[in-house]
PDB file of C-alpha atoms in Angstrom:
ATOM      1  CA  MET A 521     112.381 113.571 130.304  1.00 40.00           C
ATOM      2  CA  LYS A 522     112.212 110.495 127.506  1.00 43.00           C
ATOM      3  CA  THR A 523     110.157 110.187 124.048  1.00 49.00           C
ATOM      4  CA  LYS A 524     109.805 107.331 122.436  1.00 67.00           C
ATOM      5  CA  THR A 525     110.981 106.682 119.369  1.00 72.00           C
ATOM      6  CA  ARG A 526     109.936 104.829 116.314  1.00 73.00           C
ATOM      7  CA  LYS A 527     110.399 102.448 113.094  1.00 78.00           C
ATOM      8  CA  ILE A 528     108.589 103.767 110.630  1.00 78.00           C
ATOM      9  CA  VAL A 529     107.791 101.202 108.334  1.00 83.00           C
ATOM     10  CA  PRO A 530     106.272 102.946 104.913  1.00 85.00           C
ATOM     11  CA  ASN A 531     103.677  99.601 104.603  1.00 89.00           C
ATOM     12  CA  GLU A 532     102.123  99.674 107.366  1.00 92.00           C
ATOM     13  CA  ILE A 533     100.929 102.970 108.155  1.00 93.00           C
ATOM     14  CA  ILE A 534      97.878 104.261 106.405  1.00 96.00           C
ATOM     15  CA  HIS A 535      97.584 108.388 106.129  1.00 96.00           C
ATOM     16  CA  LEU A 536      99.791 110.721 107.138  1.00 96.00           C
ATOM     17  CA  VAL A 537      98.403 114.431 109.264  1.00 97.00           C
ATOM     18  CA  ALA A 538      99.561 117.833 109.361  1.00 96.00           C
ATOM     19  CA  ASP A 539     100.136 119.895 112.314  1.00 92.00           C
ATOM     20  CA  ILE A 540     101.520 123.136 111.530  1.00 90.00           C
ATOM     21  CA  ASN A 541     105.125 121.700 112.696  1.00 92.00           C
ATOM     22  CA  TYR A 542     105.081 118.337 113.051  1.00 95.00           C
ATOM     23  CA  THR A 543     102.858 115.679 112.498  1.00 94.00           C
ATOM     24  CA  THR A 544     100.750 112.369 113.041  1.00 95.00           C
ATOM     25  CA  ILE A 545     101.234 108.587 111.950  1.00 94.00           C
ATOM     26  CA  TYR A 546      98.238 106.755 112.162  1.00 95.00           C
ATOM     27  CA  PHE A 547      99.500 102.772 111.730  1.00 94.00           C
ATOM     28  CA  LYS A 548      97.191  99.569 110.554  1.00 93.00           C
ATOM     29  CA  ASP A 549      97.549  98.798 114.148  1.00 92.00           C
ATOM     30  CA  GLY A 550      95.905 101.195 115.176  1.00 92.00           C
ATOM     31  CA  THR A 551      98.151 103.202 116.661  1.00 92.00           C
ATOM     32  CA  SER A 552      99.052 106.652 116.615  1.00 92.00           C
ATOM     33  CA  TYR A 553     103.387 108.814 116.344  1.00 92.00           C
ATOM     34  CA  TYR A 554     103.334 112.491 116.734  1.00 92.00           C
ATOM     35  CA  SER A 555     107.084 112.911 114.828  1.00 91.00           C
ATOM     36  CA  SER A 556     108.634 116.865 115.069  1.00 91.00           C
ATOM     37  CA  TYR A 557     108.941 116.615 111.221  1.00 91.00           C
ATOM     38  CA  THR A 558     106.753 118.122 108.641  1.00 92.00           C
ATOM     39  CA  LEU A 559     104.723 116.563 106.057  1.00 92.00           C
ATOM     40  CA  GLY A 560     107.127 118.388 103.220  1.00 89.00           C
ATOM     41  CA  TYR A 561     110.118 115.625 105.543  1.00 90.00           C
ATOM     42  CA  PHE A 562     108.392 112.215 104.820  1.00 87.00           C
ATOM     43  CA  GLU A 563     107.608 113.792 101.502  1.00 85.00           C
ATOM     44  CA  LYS A 564     110.870 114.720 100.040  1.00 84.00           C
ATOM     45  CA  LYS A 565     113.284 113.737 102.579  1.00 79.00           C
ATOM     46  CA  HIS A 566     111.774 110.024 103.561  1.00 74.00           C
ATOM     47  CA  LYS A 567     110.547 108.790 100.098  1.00 78.00           C
ATOM     48  CA  LEU A 568     107.458 107.323 100.681  1.00 85.00           C
ATOM     49  CA  PRO A 569     107.086 105.016  97.372  1.00 88.00           C
ATOM     50  CA  SER A 570     104.577 106.222  94.564  1.00 88.00           C
ATOM     51  CA  ASN A 571     101.781 104.331  95.899  1.00 90.00           C
ATOM     52  CA  PHE A 572     101.847 107.513  99.283  1.00 93.00           C
ATOM     53  CA  LEU A 573      99.841 110.546  97.578  1.00 92.00           C
ATOM     54  CA  ARG A 574      99.141 113.753  98.669  1.00 93.00           C
ATOM     55  CA  ILE A 575      95.828 114.602  98.829  1.00 95.00           C
ATOM     56  CA  ASN A 576      95.629 118.425 100.441  1.00 95.00           C
ATOM     57  CA  ARG A 577      97.619 120.428 102.308  1.00 94.00           C
ATOM     58  CA  SER A 578      97.958 118.418 105.440  1.00 96.00           C
ATOM     59  CA  ILE A 579      96.660 114.868 104.259  1.00 97.00           C
ATOM     60  CA  ILE A 580      98.970 111.828 103.047  1.00 96.00           C
ATOM     61  CA  ILE A 581      97.823 108.218 102.559  1.00 96.00           C
ATOM     62  CA  ASN A 582      98.119 105.425 101.164  1.00 95.00           C
ATOM     63  CA  THR A 583      96.390 104.205  99.164  1.00 93.00           C
ATOM     64  CA  ASP A 584      96.823 100.687  99.321  1.00 95.00           C
ATOM     65  CA  PHE A 585      94.653 101.704 102.426  1.00 96.00           C
ATOM     66  CA  LEU A 586      91.916 103.264 100.222  1.00 94.00           C
ATOM     67  CA  GLY A 587      88.602 101.990  99.751  1.00 93.00           C
ATOM     68  CA  LYS A 588      87.212 104.456  97.204  1.00 93.00           C
ATOM     69  CA  VAL A 589      86.480 107.834  96.075  1.00 93.00           C
ATOM     70  CA  LYS A 590      84.165 109.087  96.173  1.00 92.00           C
ATOM     71  CA  SER A 591      81.855 112.545  94.721  1.00 89.00           C
ATOM     72  CA  GLU A 592      80.059 114.377  96.737  1.00 88.00           C
ATOM     73  CA  ALA A 593      78.507 117.701  95.097  1.00 88.00           C
ATOM     74  CA  GLY A 594      81.283 118.561  93.617  1.00 85.00           C
ATOM     75  CA  LYS A 595      83.823 118.101  96.172  1.00 91.00           C
ATOM     76  CA  MET A 596      85.514 114.458  96.017  1.00 93.00           C
ATOM     77  CA  TYR A 597      85.933 112.632  99.486  1.00 95.00           C
ATOM     78  CA  ALA A 598      88.717 109.865  99.897  1.00 95.00           C
ATOM     79  CA  TYR A 599      87.635 107.163 102.610  1.00 95.00           C
ATOM     80  CA  LEU A 600      89.711 104.584 103.432  1.00 95.00           C
ATOM     81  CA  GLN A 601      89.418 101.425 105.009  1.00 94.00           C
ATOM     82  CA  ASN A 602      89.448 101.473 108.863  1.00 91.00           C
ATOM     83  CA  GLY A 603      86.469 104.055 107.988  1.00 92.00           C
ATOM     84  CA  ASN A 604      88.629 107.920 108.459  1.00 94.00           C
ATOM     85  CA  CYS A 605      86.424 109.989 105.401  1.00 96.00           C
ATOM     86  CA  PHE A 606      89.258 113.258 103.721  1.00 96.00           C
ATOM     87  CA  LYS A 607      88.389 115.641 101.253  1.00 96.00           C
ATOM     88  CA  ILE A 608      90.817 115.689  98.223  1.00 95.00           C
ATOM     89  CA  SER A 609      92.038 118.523  97.263  1.00 95.00           C
ATOM     90  CA  ARG A 610      90.531 120.309  93.526  1.00 92.00           C
ATOM     91  CA  ARG A 611      93.623 120.697  92.597  1.00 92.00           C
ATOM     92  CA  ARG A 612      94.654 116.920  93.283  1.00 91.00           C
ATOM     93  CA  THR A 613      91.860 115.240  91.570  1.00 88.00           C
ATOM     94  CA  PHE A 614      93.612 114.318  88.674  1.00 86.00           C
ATOM     95  CA  LEU A 615      95.377 112.239  90.984  1.00 84.00           C
ATOM     96  CA  PHE A 616      92.454 109.735  91.406  1.00 80.00           C
ATOM     97  CA  SER A 617      90.094 109.390  88.154  1.00 75.00           C
ATOM     98  CA  GLU A 618      91.351 105.677  88.342  1.00 72.00           C
ATOM     99  CA  PHE A 619      89.754 105.377  91.085  1.00 66.00           C
ATOM    100  CA  ASP A 620      86.779 107.208  91.167  1.00 56.00           C
TER     101      ASP A 620
END
């Protein structure tokens, strides 16, 4: 069985999404990579730069690709430049006070 590997360059990553014990990494060129590592691994071991923020339990975004932060009906959402929208956890909204 062949497996594909890809060198991960942090400034090319738009966001990372957890999927149980795996992580899907989405790149600015529109491609994605399914990794067998957890989101916590990327957060701790891979030492992501400070512009990467964990917005909820299953998503880390690169704030360089953050379009806007919007509050709707008491909930806060992060809109990325590629059109994706993610709900920001209630406990992590303080991270986005400067973007609001």
